[in-house]
Structures are given as structure tokens and as C-alpha cells.
mmCIF file of C-alpha atoms in Angstrom:
data_model
loop_
_atom_site.group_PDB
_atom_site.id
_atom_site.type_symbol
_atom_site.label_atom_id
_atom_site.label_comp_id
_atom_site.label_asym_id
_atom_site.label_seq_id
_atom_site.Cartn_x
_atom_site.Cartn_y
_atom_site.Cartn_z
ATOM 1 C CA MET Q 1 81.830 82.674 -15.925
ATOM 2 C CA ASN Q 2 83.719 85.043 -14.193
ATOM 3 C CA PRO Q 3 86.464 82.965 -12.966
ATOM 4 C CA PHE Q 4 86.685 85.198 -9.706
ATOM 5 C CA LEU Q 5 83.103 83.679 -9.442
ATOM 6 C CA ASN Q 6 84.216 80.212 -10.442
ATOM 7 C CA ASN Q 7 86.709 80.270 -7.677
ATOM 8 C CA ALA Q 8 84.328 81.433 -5.015
ATOM 9 C CA VAL Q 9 81.939 78.999 -5.681
ATOM 10 C CA LYS Q 10 84.456 75.778 -5.886
ATOM 11 C CA ALA Q 11 85.642 76.973 -2.577
ATOM 12 C CA ALA Q 12 82.094 77.460 -1.195
ATOM 13 C CA ARG Q 13 81.562 73.927 -2.369
ATOM 14 C CA HIS Q 14 84.246 72.726 -0.647
ATOM 15 C CA ALA Q 15 83.433 74.186 2.673
ATOM 16 C CA GLY Q 16 79.575 73.067 2.307
ATOM 17 C CA ARG Q 17 80.562 69.624 1.919
ATOM 18 C CA ILE Q 18 82.700 69.925 5.441
ATOM 19 C CA ILE Q 19 79.727 71.323 7.048
ATOM 20 C CA SER Q 20 77.383 68.848 6.012
ATOM 21 C CA TYR Q 21 79.308 65.922 6.599
ATOM 22 C CA ASN Q 22 79.813 67.267 10.303
ATOM 23 C CA ALA Q 23 75.789 68.118 10.669
ATOM 24 C CA SER Q 24 74.845 64.612 11.428
ATOM 25 C CA GLN Q 25 77.475 64.057 14.405
ATOM 26 C CA LEU Q 26 77.294 67.242 15.889
ATOM 27 C CA ASP Q 27 77.665 65.599 19.378
ATOM 28 C CA ARG Q 28 81.265 64.557 18.571
ATOM 29 C CA LEU Q 29 82.188 68.357 17.552
ATOM 30 C CA THR Q 30 84.657 70.404 19.709
ATOM 31 C CA ILE Q 31 83.112 73.887 20.640
ATOM 32 C CA THR Q 32 84.862 76.910 21.764
ATOM 33 C CA VAL Q 33 83.153 79.939 23.545
ATOM 34 C CA LYS Q 34 85.115 83.098 21.968
ATOM 35 C CA GLY Q 35 82.516 85.559 24.130
ATOM 36 C CA HIS Q 36 78.798 85.681 25.362
ATOM 37 C CA ALA Q 37 76.970 83.608 22.943
ATOM 38 C CA ASP Q 38 79.356 83.707 20.574
ATOM 39 C CA PHE Q 39 80.888 79.926 19.864
ATOM 40 C CA VAL Q 40 82.950 78.722 17.122
ATOM 41 C CA SER Q 41 83.313 75.067 16.498
ATOM 42 C CA GLU Q 42 85.985 73.159 14.588
ATOM 43 C CA VAL Q 43 83.813 72.843 11.510
ATOM 44 C CA ASP Q 44 83.811 76.698 11.364
ATOM 45 C CA ARG Q 45 88.032 76.630 11.322
ATOM 46 C CA GLN Q 46 87.645 73.754 8.969
ATOM 47 C CA ALA Q 47 85.633 75.255 6.431
ATOM 48 C CA GLU Q 48 87.488 78.335 6.515
ATOM 49 C CA GLN Q 49 90.887 76.578 6.139
ATOM 50 C CA GLU Q 50 89.302 74.788 3.188
ATOM 51 C CA ILE Q 51 88.059 78.283 1.440
ATOM 52 C CA ILE Q 52 91.234 79.857 2.268
ATOM 53 C CA ASN Q 53 93.570 76.631 0.446
ATOM 54 C CA THR Q 54 90.950 76.622 -2.248
ATOM 55 C CA LEU Q 55 91.120 80.502 -3.291
ATOM 56 C CA ARG Q 56 95.056 80.637 -2.192
ATOM 57 C CA GLU Q 57 95.892 77.882 -4.926
ATOM 58 C CA VAL Q 58 95.030 80.509 -7.364
ATOM 59 C CA TYR Q 59 95.211 83.611 -5.944
ATOM 60 C CA PRO Q 60 98.283 83.203 -3.811
ATOM 61 C CA GLU Q 61 98.810 87.227 -3.403
ATOM 62 C CA HIS Q 62 95.138 88.301 -2.681
ATOM 63 C CA ALA Q 63 94.514 89.620 1.345
ATOM 64 C CA ILE Q 64 92.123 87.490 3.026
ATOM 65 C CA PHE Q 65 89.492 89.033 6.100
ATOM 66 C CA ALA Q 66 88.055 85.693 7.564
ATOM 67 C CA GLU Q 67 85.891 85.603 10.687
ATOM 68 C CA GLU Q 68 88.154 82.858 12.549
ATOM 69 C CA SER Q 69 91.819 84.249 10.733
ATOM 70 C CA GLY Q 70 91.320 87.660 10.623
ATOM 71 C CA LYS Q 71 93.155 89.641 8.237
ATOM 72 C CA ALA Q 72 95.880 88.272 6.135
ATOM 73 C CA GLY Q 73 98.071 90.613 3.409
ATOM 74 C CA GLU Q 74 97.668 93.707 1.814
ATOM 75 C CA ASN Q 75 96.420 93.650 -1.655
ATOM 76 C CA GLU Q 76 93.557 95.636 -4.269
ATOM 77 C CA PHE Q 77 92.124 91.998 -3.815
ATOM 78 C CA GLU Q 78 90.361 91.238 -0.824
ATOM 79 C CA TRP Q 79 88.067 88.013 0.080
ATOM 80 C CA ILE Q 80 85.618 88.483 2.768
ATOM 81 C CA ILE Q 81 84.917 84.870 4.349
ATOM 82 C CA ASP Q 82 82.421 83.638 6.579
ATOM 83 C CA PRO Q 83 82.824 79.899 6.723
ATOM 84 C CA LEU Q 84 79.456 79.260 8.755
ATOM 85 C CA ASP Q 85 77.094 81.986 9.156
ATOM 86 C CA GLY Q 86 74.841 80.540 11.788
ATOM 87 C CA THR Q 87 77.001 78.433 14.096
ATOM 88 C CA THR Q 88 74.415 78.538 16.738
ATOM 89 C CA ASN Q 89 71.703 77.334 14.379
ATOM 90 C CA PHE Q 90 74.331 74.738 13.290
ATOM 91 C CA LEU Q 91 75.335 73.297 16.784
ATOM 92 C CA HIS Q 92 71.453 73.286 17.573
ATOM 93 C CA GLY Q 93 70.612 71.241 14.615
ATOM 94 C CA VAL Q 94 68.628 73.953 13.425
ATOM 95 C CA PRO Q 95 68.720 73.979 9.495
ATOM 96 C CA GLN Q 96 69.171 77.923 8.596
ATOM 97 C CA PHE Q 97 73.104 78.855 8.025
ATOM 98 C CA ALA Q 98 75.341 79.235 4.944
ATOM 99 C CA VAL Q 99 78.528 79.880 3.968
ATOM 100 C CA SER Q 100 79.698 83.105 2.496
ATOM 101 C CA ILE Q 101 82.332 84.859 0.293
ATOM 102 C CA ALA Q 102 82.692 87.830 -1.335
ATOM 103 C CA LEU Q 103 85.421 89.336 -3.258
ATOM 104 C CA ARG Q 104 86.172 93.390 -2.705
ATOM 105 C CA VAL Q 105 88.369 94.962 -5.323
ATOM 106 C CA LYS Q 106 90.028 98.278 -4.422
ATOM 107 C CA GLY Q 107 87.542 98.515 -1.650
ATOM 108 C CA VAL Q 108 84.441 97.959 -3.872
ATOM 109 C CA LEU Q 109 82.280 94.647 -3.869
ATOM 110 C CA GLN Q 110 82.567 92.709 -6.720
ATOM 111 C CA VAL Q 111 81.655 89.217 -6.568
ATOM 112 C CA ALA Q 112 79.202 87.270 -4.063
ATOM 113 C CA VAL Q 113 78.624 83.631 -3.285
ATOM 114 C CA ILE Q 114 76.282 82.677 -0.606
ATOM 115 C CA LEU Q 115 75.713 78.695 -0.482
ATOM 116 C CA ASP Q 116 72.910 76.992 1.935
ATOM 117 C CA PRO Q 117 74.524 73.592 1.607
ATOM 118 C CA VAL Q 118 70.941 72.419 3.445
ATOM 119 C CA LYS Q 119 68.770 73.311 0.784
ATOM 120 C CA ASP Q 120 71.494 73.181 -1.913
ATOM 121 C CA GLU Q 121 70.864 76.777 -3.002
ATOM 122 C CA LEU Q 122 73.703 78.805 -4.462
ATOM 123 C CA PHE Q 123 73.437 82.419 -4.549
ATOM 124 C CA THR Q 124 75.652 84.463 -6.768
ATOM 125 C CA ALA Q 125 76.448 87.896 -7.909
ATOM 126 C CA ILE Q 126 78.937 89.558 -10.005
ATOM 127 C CA ARG Q 127 78.777 93.360 -10.029
ATOM 128 C CA GLY Q 128 76.700 94.678 -13.209
ATOM 129 C CA GLU Q 129 75.804 91.587 -13.939
ATOM 130 C CA GLY Q 130 72.638 91.033 -11.734
ATOM 131 C CA ALA Q 131 72.081 88.234 -9.215
ATOM 132 C CA LEU Q 132 71.078 84.296 -9.720
ATOM 133 C CA LEU Q 133 70.269 81.540 -7.583
ATOM 134 C CA ASN Q 134 71.154 78.180 -8.668
ATOM 135 C CA ASP Q 135 71.721 80.047 -12.082
ATOM 136 C CA HIS Q 136 68.396 81.534 -12.368
ATOM 137 C CA ARG Q 137 67.657 85.336 -12.412
ATOM 138 C CA ILE Q 138 66.647 86.592 -8.884
ATOM 139 C CA ARG Q 139 65.129 89.968 -8.058
ATOM 140 C CA VAL Q 140 63.686 91.756 -5.009
ATOM 141 C CA SER Q 141 59.665 91.480 -4.419
ATOM 142 C CA SER Q 142 57.435 94.114 -5.594
ATOM 143 C CA ILE Q 143 55.868 94.513 -2.417
ATOM 144 C CA ASP Q 144 55.352 98.237 -1.630
ATOM 145 C CA ASN Q 145 52.617 98.378 1.121
ATOM 146 C CA MET Q 146 54.353 97.984 4.453
ATOM 147 C CA ALA Q 147 50.958 95.782 5.335
ATOM 148 C CA TYR Q 148 51.793 93.050 3.208
ATOM 149 C CA SER Q 149 55.300 92.765 3.837
ATOM 150 C CA LEU Q 150 57.473 90.387 5.483
ATOM 151 C CA LEU Q 151 60.490 91.585 7.064
ATOM 152 C CA ALA Q 152 63.707 89.754 8.761
ATOM 153 C CA THR Q 153 65.982 90.928 11.267
ATOM 154 C CA GLY Q 154 68.346 89.901 14.105
ATOM 155 C CA PHE Q 155 68.385 90.502 18.083
ATOM 156 C CA PRO Q 156 71.477 91.937 19.505
ATOM 157 C CA TYR Q 157 72.620 88.831 21.405
ATOM 158 C CA LYS Q 158 76.365 89.145 22.024
ATOM 159 C CA ASP Q 159 76.126 92.826 22.766
ATOM 160 C CA THR Q 160 73.056 93.972 24.470
ATOM 161 C CA SER Q 161 74.159 97.907 24.569
ATOM 162 C CA ASN Q 162 71.668 98.108 21.260
ATOM 163 C CA LEU Q 163 68.751 96.169 22.857
ATOM 164 C CA ASP Q 164 66.685 99.134 23.924
ATOM 165 C CA LEU Q 165 67.359 100.680 20.323
ATOM 166 C CA TRP Q 166 66.546 97.432 18.605
ATOM 167 C CA THR Q 167 63.181 97.141 20.619
ATOM 168 C CA ASP Q 168 62.148 100.380 19.531
ATOM 169 C CA CYS Q 169 62.643 99.767 15.886
ATOM 170 C CA PHE Q 170 60.627 96.445 16.570
ATOM 171 C CA ARG Q 171 58.044 98.228 18.101
ATOM 172 C CA SER Q 172 58.067 100.837 15.337
ATOM 173 C CA LEU Q 173 57.844 98.496 12.545
ATOM 174 C CA MET Q 174 55.891 95.644 13.731
ATOM 175 C CA PRO Q 175 52.452 96.727 13.670
ATOM 176 C CA GLU Q 176 52.566 97.681 10.107
ATOM 177 C CA THR Q 177 53.737 94.504 8.830
ATOM 178 C CA SER Q 178 52.610 91.300 8.125
ATOM 179 C CA GLY Q 179 55.224 89.793 10.152
ATOM 180 C CA VAL Q 180 58.663 89.784 11.563
ATOM 181 C CA ARG Q 181 61.148 86.884 11.305
ATOM 182 C CA ARG Q 182 64.141 86.219 13.131
ATOM 183 C CA ALA Q 183 65.887 83.022 11.445
ATOM 184 C CA GLY Q 184 69.597 83.407 12.870
ATOM 185 C CA SER Q 185 71.719 83.574 9.867
ATOM 186 C CA ALA Q 186 72.191 87.453 8.356
ATOM 187 C CA ALA Q 187 74.031 85.892 5.113
ATOM 188 C CA LEU Q 188 70.560 83.830 4.355
ATOM 189 C CA ASP Q 189 68.366 86.943 5.191
ATOM 190 C CA LEU Q 190 70.164 89.210 2.911
ATOM 191 C CA ALA Q 191 70.138 86.434 0.362
ATOM 192 C CA TRP Q 192 66.694 85.661 0.919
ATOM 193 C CA VAL Q 193 65.636 89.508 0.390
ATOM 194 C CA ALA Q 194 67.627 89.383 -2.736
ATOM 195 C CA ALA Q 195 65.084 86.439 -4.215
ATOM 196 C CA GLY Q 196 62.376 88.358 -3.036
ATOM 197 C CA ARG Q 197 61.368 85.852 -0.047
ATOM 198 C CA TYR Q 198 61.800 89.001 2.377
ATOM 199 C CA ASP Q 199 60.730 92.300 1.462
ATOM 200 C CA GLY Q 200 63.156 94.013 4.224
ATOM 201 C CA PHE Q 201 65.785 93.212 6.858
ATOM 202 C CA TRP Q 202 67.335 95.528 9.615
ATOM 203 C CA GLU Q 203 70.093 94.236 11.922
ATOM 204 C CA PHE Q 204 72.950 96.451 14.053
ATOM 205 C CA ASP Q 205 76.399 95.227 15.179
ATOM 206 C CA LEU Q 206 77.140 92.797 12.610
ATOM 207 C CA ASN Q 207 80.625 91.901 11.248
ATOM 208 C CA THR Q 208 81.673 92.768 7.333
ATOM 209 C CA TRP Q 209 81.772 88.922 6.763
ATOM 210 C CA ASP Q 210 78.397 88.470 8.127
ATOM 211 C CA ILE Q 211 76.999 90.780 5.338
ATOM 212 C CA GLY Q 212 79.521 91.618 2.519
ATOM 213 C CA ALA Q 213 78.011 89.127 -0.131
ATOM 214 C CA GLY Q 214 74.532 89.689 0.974
ATOM 215 C CA VAL Q 215 74.967 93.080 0.447
ATOM 216 C CA LEU Q 216 76.270 92.853 -3.559
ATOM 217 C CA LEU Q 217 73.549 90.514 -3.930
ATOM 218 C CA VAL Q 218 70.661 92.515 -2.447
ATOM 219 C CA GLN Q 219 72.063 95.665 -4.703
ATOM 220 C CA GLU Q 220 72.420 93.372 -7.928
ATOM 221 C CA ALA Q 221 68.627 92.231 -7.483
ATOM 222 C CA GLY Q 222 67.608 95.683 -7.454
ATOM 223 C CA GLY Q 223 67.256 96.458 -3.857
ATOM 224 C CA MET Q 224 68.731 99.245 -1.731
ATOM 225 C CA VAL Q 225 71.399 98.844 1.181
ATOM 226 C CA SER Q 226 72.396 101.257 3.863
ATOM 227 C CA GLU Q 227 72.905 102.050 7.709
ATOM 228 C CA VAL Q 228 69.589 101.878 9.240
ATOM 229 C CA ASP Q 229 69.612 105.481 9.350
ATOM 230 C CA GLY Q 230 70.706 105.955 5.952
ATOM 231 C CA GLY Q 231 74.245 106.226 6.141
ATOM 232 C CA ARG Q 232 76.932 104.503 3.915
ATOM 233 C CA ASN Q 233 79.097 102.891 6.007
ATOM 234 C CA HIS Q 234 77.209 99.550 6.726
ATOM 235 C CA LEU Q 235 80.132 97.171 5.716
ATOM 236 C CA GLN Q 236 82.131 98.937 8.823
ATOM 237 C CA SER Q 237 79.585 99.850 11.325
ATOM 238 C CA GLY Q 238 77.608 96.535 10.683
ATOM 239 C CA ASN Q 239 74.320 98.123 11.045
ATOM 240 C CA ILE Q 240 72.381 97.437 8.067
ATOM 241 C CA LEU Q 241 68.952 98.301 6.311
ATOM 242 C CA ALA Q 242 68.147 96.392 3.154
ATOM 243 C CA ALA Q 243 65.012 95.998 1.248
ATOM 244 C CA ASN Q 244 63.369 96.326 -1.865
ATOM 245 C CA PRO Q 245 63.107 100.054 -2.860
ATOM 246 C CA ALA Q 246 59.362 100.992 -1.821
ATOM 247 C CA ILE Q 247 60.109 98.968 1.635
ATOM 248 C CA TYR Q 248 63.696 100.530 2.328
ATOM 249 C CA ARG Q 249 61.862 104.033 1.979
ATOM 250 C CA LYS Q 250 59.447 103.312 4.362
ATOM 251 C CA MET Q 251 61.282 101.253 6.620
ATOM 252 C CA LEU Q 252 64.086 104.310 6.411
ATOM 253 C CA ARG Q 253 61.106 106.922 6.997
ATOM 254 C CA LYS Q 254 60.375 104.747 10.448
ATOM 255 C CA LEU Q 255 63.881 103.832 11.866
ATOM 256 C CA SER Q 256 65.526 106.935 11.176
ATOM 257 C CA PRO Q 257 64.595 109.376 13.323
ATOM 258 C CA ILE Q 258 64.703 106.444 16.128
ATOM 259 C CA VAL Q 259 68.200 105.750 15.335
ATOM 260 C CA GLN Q 260 69.233 109.144 15.233
ATOM 261 C CA LYS Q 261 67.783 109.695 18.923
ATOM 262 C CA TYR Q 262 70.037 107.134 20.417
ATOM 263 C CA ARG Q 263 72.837 108.769 18.689
ATOM 264 C CA SER Q 264 72.538 112.024 19.824
#
């Protein structure tokens, strides 16, 4: 197995154990408010530090880009870390959250790990080698009819400046699908697109650490990823559309004009 992937999995497992242990004692946790509807717990910080320590043991010179710690170091190898994607779910006892770790080399995603510690599901990908769920190959769905599609999204709850944009996108897509889900973890939403559970996903204003690993997973599972209007700056803008190829094209056709209207 790829040594970078091995060490990323090791780090994710360590963080997952911290998260699982604390999930049974939520009433004892210290919670800090970072902003409107934006929370961080001591579990986020402990899990992140465990990931960083594990990676630093073998790659002391690599750069780190983590949700709670920010950016550290300058190197062509950069680890993108979200120690607990779905913190609000976790703090409410909703079992939908994940550890997300990606490795970017010279600006290109090369390794992805998303761990769901509740279901013990480990999603992994290496550029050019496909995507796996618990060591079994996964592919995006083969659904090509929007009427049979199941989509996922996320509400703009921290910054509501894009609420009207999101509402218009939802209004355009919803009547043509068999349903739209909002589960609360973008990392798992993307992993589930890669695994064929969802046929497509879109969201605005995400962070690089929310989607880094998920983007590579979807691509390696045969899916397509871009900004919601088809642009290629999704890792920086946080506006993302990911789906199997057929549904991607149909979602893009619907959503791109709406985004362009709001951007003009």
C-alpha cells in the first residue's frame, strides 16, 4: 500500500478513537463558539493534534493545512485536515460525522482518507488507482435519469448571504429528483457520492478541508467535480458540484445559469 495512504489511515484511526470515546460523554465537553452556528469542541482540537502528531512523526517537513490550526510550513507536500467534519451533528449525538485527511503534492490532490468512526467505514483513494470503501472498490452510481436520482446538499447556515442562491438552486432541482438529503457532513456527502449512495451533491461556501479528500474520492470513483457553475476553482471557492457523469451534466445545465445570474 502507498506509504502516504498508510500513514493517513493511521492518523485517521487515531483521531476516530478519540472521537468515539468522547461521543459517550458529550455533557462533559468544553465547547467554544467560533461564529454564528460555528462550534468547536475540545474533541476537534484533540483529534486534530493527534492527526498532526502522527503525520509529523514520519513527515516532519511537510506542510499542514488544518481546520483548527490553520496553515503551518511551506512544502510541496501539504496535508489538508478536517479532524471532525460534522461537529454540530457530533455535539447533538447525531451519528453523521467524519475524519477527513487529504495529501496535496505541488497543488494536486494525491491521497484521500475519510473515516466514519460510527459505521467503521473507511473511504480511501490514491490518484490514478481508484477509490475504495473498506478495501472494496467503489464507483459512482449509474443513474442517468434525474427522476430517479437522490441528491445531497448543505444549507448556507453560517453565512446566509447565499441563501437566496441556494434556494433558487434547490427550487430548480428538487421537482426533478426522487429526493434531496441534508445530512450535515460534506466529507461524508462526497464519500457517499463516490460510493454510489448519492447520485449528486452541491453546496456553497465550504472550506478546503471540508472537501479536499472527498473531491479526490469522487474523481477516482469515476465521478465529476467542479464549481457549481462549472468553474475549476472549487477547492478555493468552496462552491462545489459533484456527481456521476450523467447527473453532473444535468445538474450543471440547471444550476450554472442560476449561479451566473447571481454573480452578474
